[in-house]
CSV table of C-alpha atoms in Angstrom, one decimal:
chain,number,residue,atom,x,y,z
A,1,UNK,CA,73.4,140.5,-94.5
A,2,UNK,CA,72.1,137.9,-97.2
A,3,UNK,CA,70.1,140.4,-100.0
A,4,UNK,CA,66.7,139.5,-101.0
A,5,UNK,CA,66.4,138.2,-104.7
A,6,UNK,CA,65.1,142.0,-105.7
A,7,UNK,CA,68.3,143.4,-104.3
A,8,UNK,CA,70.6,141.1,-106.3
A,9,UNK,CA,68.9,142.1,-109.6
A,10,UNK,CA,69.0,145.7,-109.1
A,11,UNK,CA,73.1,145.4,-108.0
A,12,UNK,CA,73.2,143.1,-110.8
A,13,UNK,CA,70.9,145.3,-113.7
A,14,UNK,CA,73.1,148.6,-112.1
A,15,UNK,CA,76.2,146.8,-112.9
A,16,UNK,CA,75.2,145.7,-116.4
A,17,UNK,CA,74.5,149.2,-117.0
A,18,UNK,CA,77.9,151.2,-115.8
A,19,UNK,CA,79.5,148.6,-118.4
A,20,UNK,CA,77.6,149.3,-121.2
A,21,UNK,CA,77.8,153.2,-120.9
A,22,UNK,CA,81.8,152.5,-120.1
A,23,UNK,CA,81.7,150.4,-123.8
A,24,UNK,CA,79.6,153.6,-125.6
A,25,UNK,CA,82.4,155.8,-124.2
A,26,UNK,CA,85.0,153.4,-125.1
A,27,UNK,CA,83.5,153.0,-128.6
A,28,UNK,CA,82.7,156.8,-128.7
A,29,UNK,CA,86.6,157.9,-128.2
A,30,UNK,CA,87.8,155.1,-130.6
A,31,UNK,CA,85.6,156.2,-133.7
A,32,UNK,CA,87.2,159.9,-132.5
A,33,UNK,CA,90.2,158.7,-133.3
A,34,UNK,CA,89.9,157.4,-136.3
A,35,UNK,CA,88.7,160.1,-137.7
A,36,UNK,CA,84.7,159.0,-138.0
A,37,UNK,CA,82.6,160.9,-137.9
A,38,UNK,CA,80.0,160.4,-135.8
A,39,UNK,CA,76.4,160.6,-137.0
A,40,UNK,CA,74.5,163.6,-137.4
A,41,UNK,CA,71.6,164.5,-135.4
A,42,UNK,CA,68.4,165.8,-136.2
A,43,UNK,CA,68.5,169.2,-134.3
A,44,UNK,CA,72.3,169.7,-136.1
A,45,UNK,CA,70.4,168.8,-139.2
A,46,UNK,CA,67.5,171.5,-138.7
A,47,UNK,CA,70.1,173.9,-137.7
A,48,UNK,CA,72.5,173.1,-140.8
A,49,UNK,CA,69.4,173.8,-143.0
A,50,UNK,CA,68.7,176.8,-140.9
A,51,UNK,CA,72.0,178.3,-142.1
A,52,UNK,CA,72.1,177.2,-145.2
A,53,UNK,CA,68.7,177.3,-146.7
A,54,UNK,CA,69.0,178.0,-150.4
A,55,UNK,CA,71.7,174.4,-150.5
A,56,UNK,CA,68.8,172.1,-150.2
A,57,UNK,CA,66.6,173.7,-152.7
A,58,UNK,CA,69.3,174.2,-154.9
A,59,UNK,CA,70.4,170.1,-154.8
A,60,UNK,CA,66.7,169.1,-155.3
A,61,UNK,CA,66.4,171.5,-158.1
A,62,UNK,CA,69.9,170.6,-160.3
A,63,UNK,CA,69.0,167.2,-159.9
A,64,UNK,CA,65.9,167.6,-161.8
A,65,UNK,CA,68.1,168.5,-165.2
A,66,UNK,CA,67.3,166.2,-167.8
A,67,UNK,CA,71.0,166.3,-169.6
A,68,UNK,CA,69.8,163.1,-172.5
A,69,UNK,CA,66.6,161.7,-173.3
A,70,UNK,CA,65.7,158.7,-175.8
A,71,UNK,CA,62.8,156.9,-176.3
A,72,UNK,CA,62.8,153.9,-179.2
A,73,UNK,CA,61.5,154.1,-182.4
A,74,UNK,CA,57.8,151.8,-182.8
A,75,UNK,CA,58.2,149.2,-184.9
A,76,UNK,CA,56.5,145.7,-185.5
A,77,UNK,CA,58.6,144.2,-183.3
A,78,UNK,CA,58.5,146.8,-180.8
A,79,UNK,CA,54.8,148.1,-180.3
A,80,UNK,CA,55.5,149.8,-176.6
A,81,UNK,CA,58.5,152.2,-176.6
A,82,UNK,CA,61.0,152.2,-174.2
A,83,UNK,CA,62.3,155.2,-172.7
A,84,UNK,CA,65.9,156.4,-171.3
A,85,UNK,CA,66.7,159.2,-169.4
A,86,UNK,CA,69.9,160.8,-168.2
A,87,UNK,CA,69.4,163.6,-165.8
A,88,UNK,CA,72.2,164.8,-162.8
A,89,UNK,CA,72.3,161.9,-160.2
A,90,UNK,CA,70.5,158.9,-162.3
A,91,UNK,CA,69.9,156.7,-165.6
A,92,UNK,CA,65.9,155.7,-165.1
A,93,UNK,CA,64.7,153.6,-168.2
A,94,UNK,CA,61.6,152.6,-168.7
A,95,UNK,CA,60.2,149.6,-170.4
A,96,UNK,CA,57.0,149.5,-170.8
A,97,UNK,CA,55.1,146.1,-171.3
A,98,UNK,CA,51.7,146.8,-172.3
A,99,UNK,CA,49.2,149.8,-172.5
A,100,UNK,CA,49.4,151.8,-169.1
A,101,UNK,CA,51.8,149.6,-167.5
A,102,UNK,CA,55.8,150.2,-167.0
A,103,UNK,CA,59.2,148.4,-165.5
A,104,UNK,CA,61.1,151.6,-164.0
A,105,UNK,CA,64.3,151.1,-163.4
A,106,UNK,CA,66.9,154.2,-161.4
A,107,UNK,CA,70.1,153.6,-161.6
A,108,UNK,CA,72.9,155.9,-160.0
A,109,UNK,CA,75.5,157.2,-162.0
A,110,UNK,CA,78.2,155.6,-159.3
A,111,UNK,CA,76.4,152.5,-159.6
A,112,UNK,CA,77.1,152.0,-163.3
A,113,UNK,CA,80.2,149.8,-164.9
A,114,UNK,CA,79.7,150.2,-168.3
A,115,UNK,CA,77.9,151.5,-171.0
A,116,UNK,CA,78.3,150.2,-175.2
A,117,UNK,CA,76.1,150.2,-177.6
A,118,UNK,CA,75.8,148.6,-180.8
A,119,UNK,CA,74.1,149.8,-184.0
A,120,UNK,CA,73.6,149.6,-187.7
A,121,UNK,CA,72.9,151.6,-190.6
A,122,UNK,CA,69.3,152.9,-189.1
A,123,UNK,CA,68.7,151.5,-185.6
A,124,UNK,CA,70.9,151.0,-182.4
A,125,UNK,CA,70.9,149.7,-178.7
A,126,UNK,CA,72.1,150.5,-175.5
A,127,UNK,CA,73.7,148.2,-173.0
A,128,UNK,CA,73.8,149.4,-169.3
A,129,UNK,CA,76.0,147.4,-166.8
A,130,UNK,CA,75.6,147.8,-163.4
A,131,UNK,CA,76.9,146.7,-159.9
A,132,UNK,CA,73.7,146.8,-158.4
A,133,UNK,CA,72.8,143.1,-157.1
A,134,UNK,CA,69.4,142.3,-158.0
A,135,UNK,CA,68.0,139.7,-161.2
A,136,UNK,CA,69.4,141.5,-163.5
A,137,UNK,CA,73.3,142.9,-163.6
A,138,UNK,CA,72.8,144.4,-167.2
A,139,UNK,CA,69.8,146.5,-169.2
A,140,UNK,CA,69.5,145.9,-172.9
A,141,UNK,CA,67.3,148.7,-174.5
A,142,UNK,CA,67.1,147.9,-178.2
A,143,UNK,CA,65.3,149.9,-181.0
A,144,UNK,CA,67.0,153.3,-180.6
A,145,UNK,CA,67.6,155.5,-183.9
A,146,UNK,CA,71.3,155.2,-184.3
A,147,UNK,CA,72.1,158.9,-183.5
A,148,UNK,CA,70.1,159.0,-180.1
A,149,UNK,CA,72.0,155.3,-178.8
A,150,UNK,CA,75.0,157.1,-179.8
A,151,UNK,CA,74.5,160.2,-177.9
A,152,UNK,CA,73.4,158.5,-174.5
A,153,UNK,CA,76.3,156.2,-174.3
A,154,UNK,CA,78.6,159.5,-175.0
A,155,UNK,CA,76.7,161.4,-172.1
A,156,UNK,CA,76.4,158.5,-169.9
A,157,UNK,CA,80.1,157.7,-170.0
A,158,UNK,CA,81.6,160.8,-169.9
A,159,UNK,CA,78.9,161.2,-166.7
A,160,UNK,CA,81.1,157.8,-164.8
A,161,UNK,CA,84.4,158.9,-165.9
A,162,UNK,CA,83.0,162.9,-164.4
A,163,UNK,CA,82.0,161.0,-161.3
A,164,UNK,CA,84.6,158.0,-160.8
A,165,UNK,CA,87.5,161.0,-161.2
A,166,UNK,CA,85.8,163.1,-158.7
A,167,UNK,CA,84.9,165.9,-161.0
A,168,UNK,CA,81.8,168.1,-158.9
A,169,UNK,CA,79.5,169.1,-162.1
A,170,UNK,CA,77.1,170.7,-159.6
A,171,UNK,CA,77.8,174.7,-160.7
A,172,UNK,CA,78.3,174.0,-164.3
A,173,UNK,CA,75.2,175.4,-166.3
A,174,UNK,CA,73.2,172.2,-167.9
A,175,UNK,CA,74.1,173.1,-171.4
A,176,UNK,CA,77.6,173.2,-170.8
A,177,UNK,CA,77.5,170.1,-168.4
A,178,UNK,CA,76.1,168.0,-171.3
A,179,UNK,CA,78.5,169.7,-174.0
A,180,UNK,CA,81.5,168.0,-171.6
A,181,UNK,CA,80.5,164.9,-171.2
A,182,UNK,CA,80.2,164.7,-174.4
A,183,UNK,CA,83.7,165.4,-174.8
A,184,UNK,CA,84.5,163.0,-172.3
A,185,UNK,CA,82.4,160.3,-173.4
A,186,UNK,CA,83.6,160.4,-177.3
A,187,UNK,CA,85.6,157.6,-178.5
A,188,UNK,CA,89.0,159.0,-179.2
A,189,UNK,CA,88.8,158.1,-183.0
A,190,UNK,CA,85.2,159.3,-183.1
A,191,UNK,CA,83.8,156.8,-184.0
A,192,UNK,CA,81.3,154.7,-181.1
C-alpha cells in the first residue's frame, strides 16, 4: 500500500523524534560520566532554599561589607573625585565626569591580574589590571592621598592571592578579614 504524503511525514517526523530523544539520553549518560553535573532545576532550587533559608540571606548580606574605601583628593586638576571601593566579591570604581553624572565600573575579585600603584611624597595612584575583554584592559585612578593608594592595593592583593589560592573568607568577621589581607597583600620589605 503506497502512503499518502501525510503518512510519510508523520513516519518521517516520528522517526526524527525517537533519534533525538535516543541523542538526549546518549548525551544525558555521557555528562554522567564525566562527572557533570547536570543543571539545576528550578523546583530543586526552591527546595534547596527551603532547607537552607538563612544561606541566601546570609551571602547577600556578607557581600555587602565594605572592607576599603578611597575616594581622591580635589584638586585643580581634578575637580570630580573618583571613588574606589573594595567590598567581599568586587572592586567598583567610580569616575565621575561631571556634576551628577558617573562611569561605574564592577570588577570581580577573580577577574583581576594585577594591582600597583605609584606615589610620591603627598599623592598616589592606583592601577587595576583586569582580564575582562572590553575597551579598556586596565583602570588608572590617579589623585589618591598616598596612605589610602597604599592601603587598597594591600587589600586588593591580598583579596586575589585569598581567592586565586582558594582561601573561603566567608566566616571570617570583616575586621579581621581586612586585617589579613593586609598581611597578605604587604610587600615583604614593607615598603609598596
Amino acid at each position: 500500500k503506497e502512503l499518502t504524503p501525510h503518512e510519510l511525514l508523520v513516519q518521517k517526523t516520528r522517526k526524527l523524534g525517537m533519534a533525538a530523544a535516543q541523542a538526549q539520553r546518549l548525551t544525558q549518560t555521557w555528562l554522567r560520566t564525566k562527572g557533570m553535573r547536570r543543571p539545576i532545576s528550578p523546583e530543586e532550587e526552591r527546595a534547596y532554599f527551603r532547607r537552607n533559608p538563612d544561606r541566601m540571606h546570609r551571602v547577600a548580606a556578607r557581600s555587602q561589607d565594605v572592607l576599603a574605601t578611597a575616594r581622591t583628593v580635589i584638586l585643580p586638576s581634578n575637580v570630580f573625585p573618583d571613588t574606589v571601593t573594595v567590598d567581599r566579591t568586587k572592586v567598583t570604581i567610580t569616575q565621575r565626569t561631571f556634576f551628577w553624572s558617573a562611569d561605574v565600573v564592577s570588577l570581580r575579585i577573580e577577574d583581576i591580574l594585577n594591582v600597583s600603584t605609584s606615589f610620591g611624597p603627598f599623592f598616589g595612584s592606583l592601577t587595576i589590571s583586569t582580564r575582562v575583554m572590553n575597551s579598556t584592559d586596565h583602570f588608572i585612578i590617579t589623585g589618591f592621598w598616598k596612605w589610602d593608594a597604599i592601603r587598597l592595593k594591600r587589600i586588593i592583593q591580598g583579596y586575589m592571592i585569598a581567592v586565586h589560592n582558594g582561601i573561603d573568607s566567608f566566616e571570617l568577621s570583616t575586621p579581621r578579614l581586612i586585617r589579613k589581607l593586609n598581611e597578605l597583600g604587604s610587600e615583604p620589605s614593607g615598603k609598596d
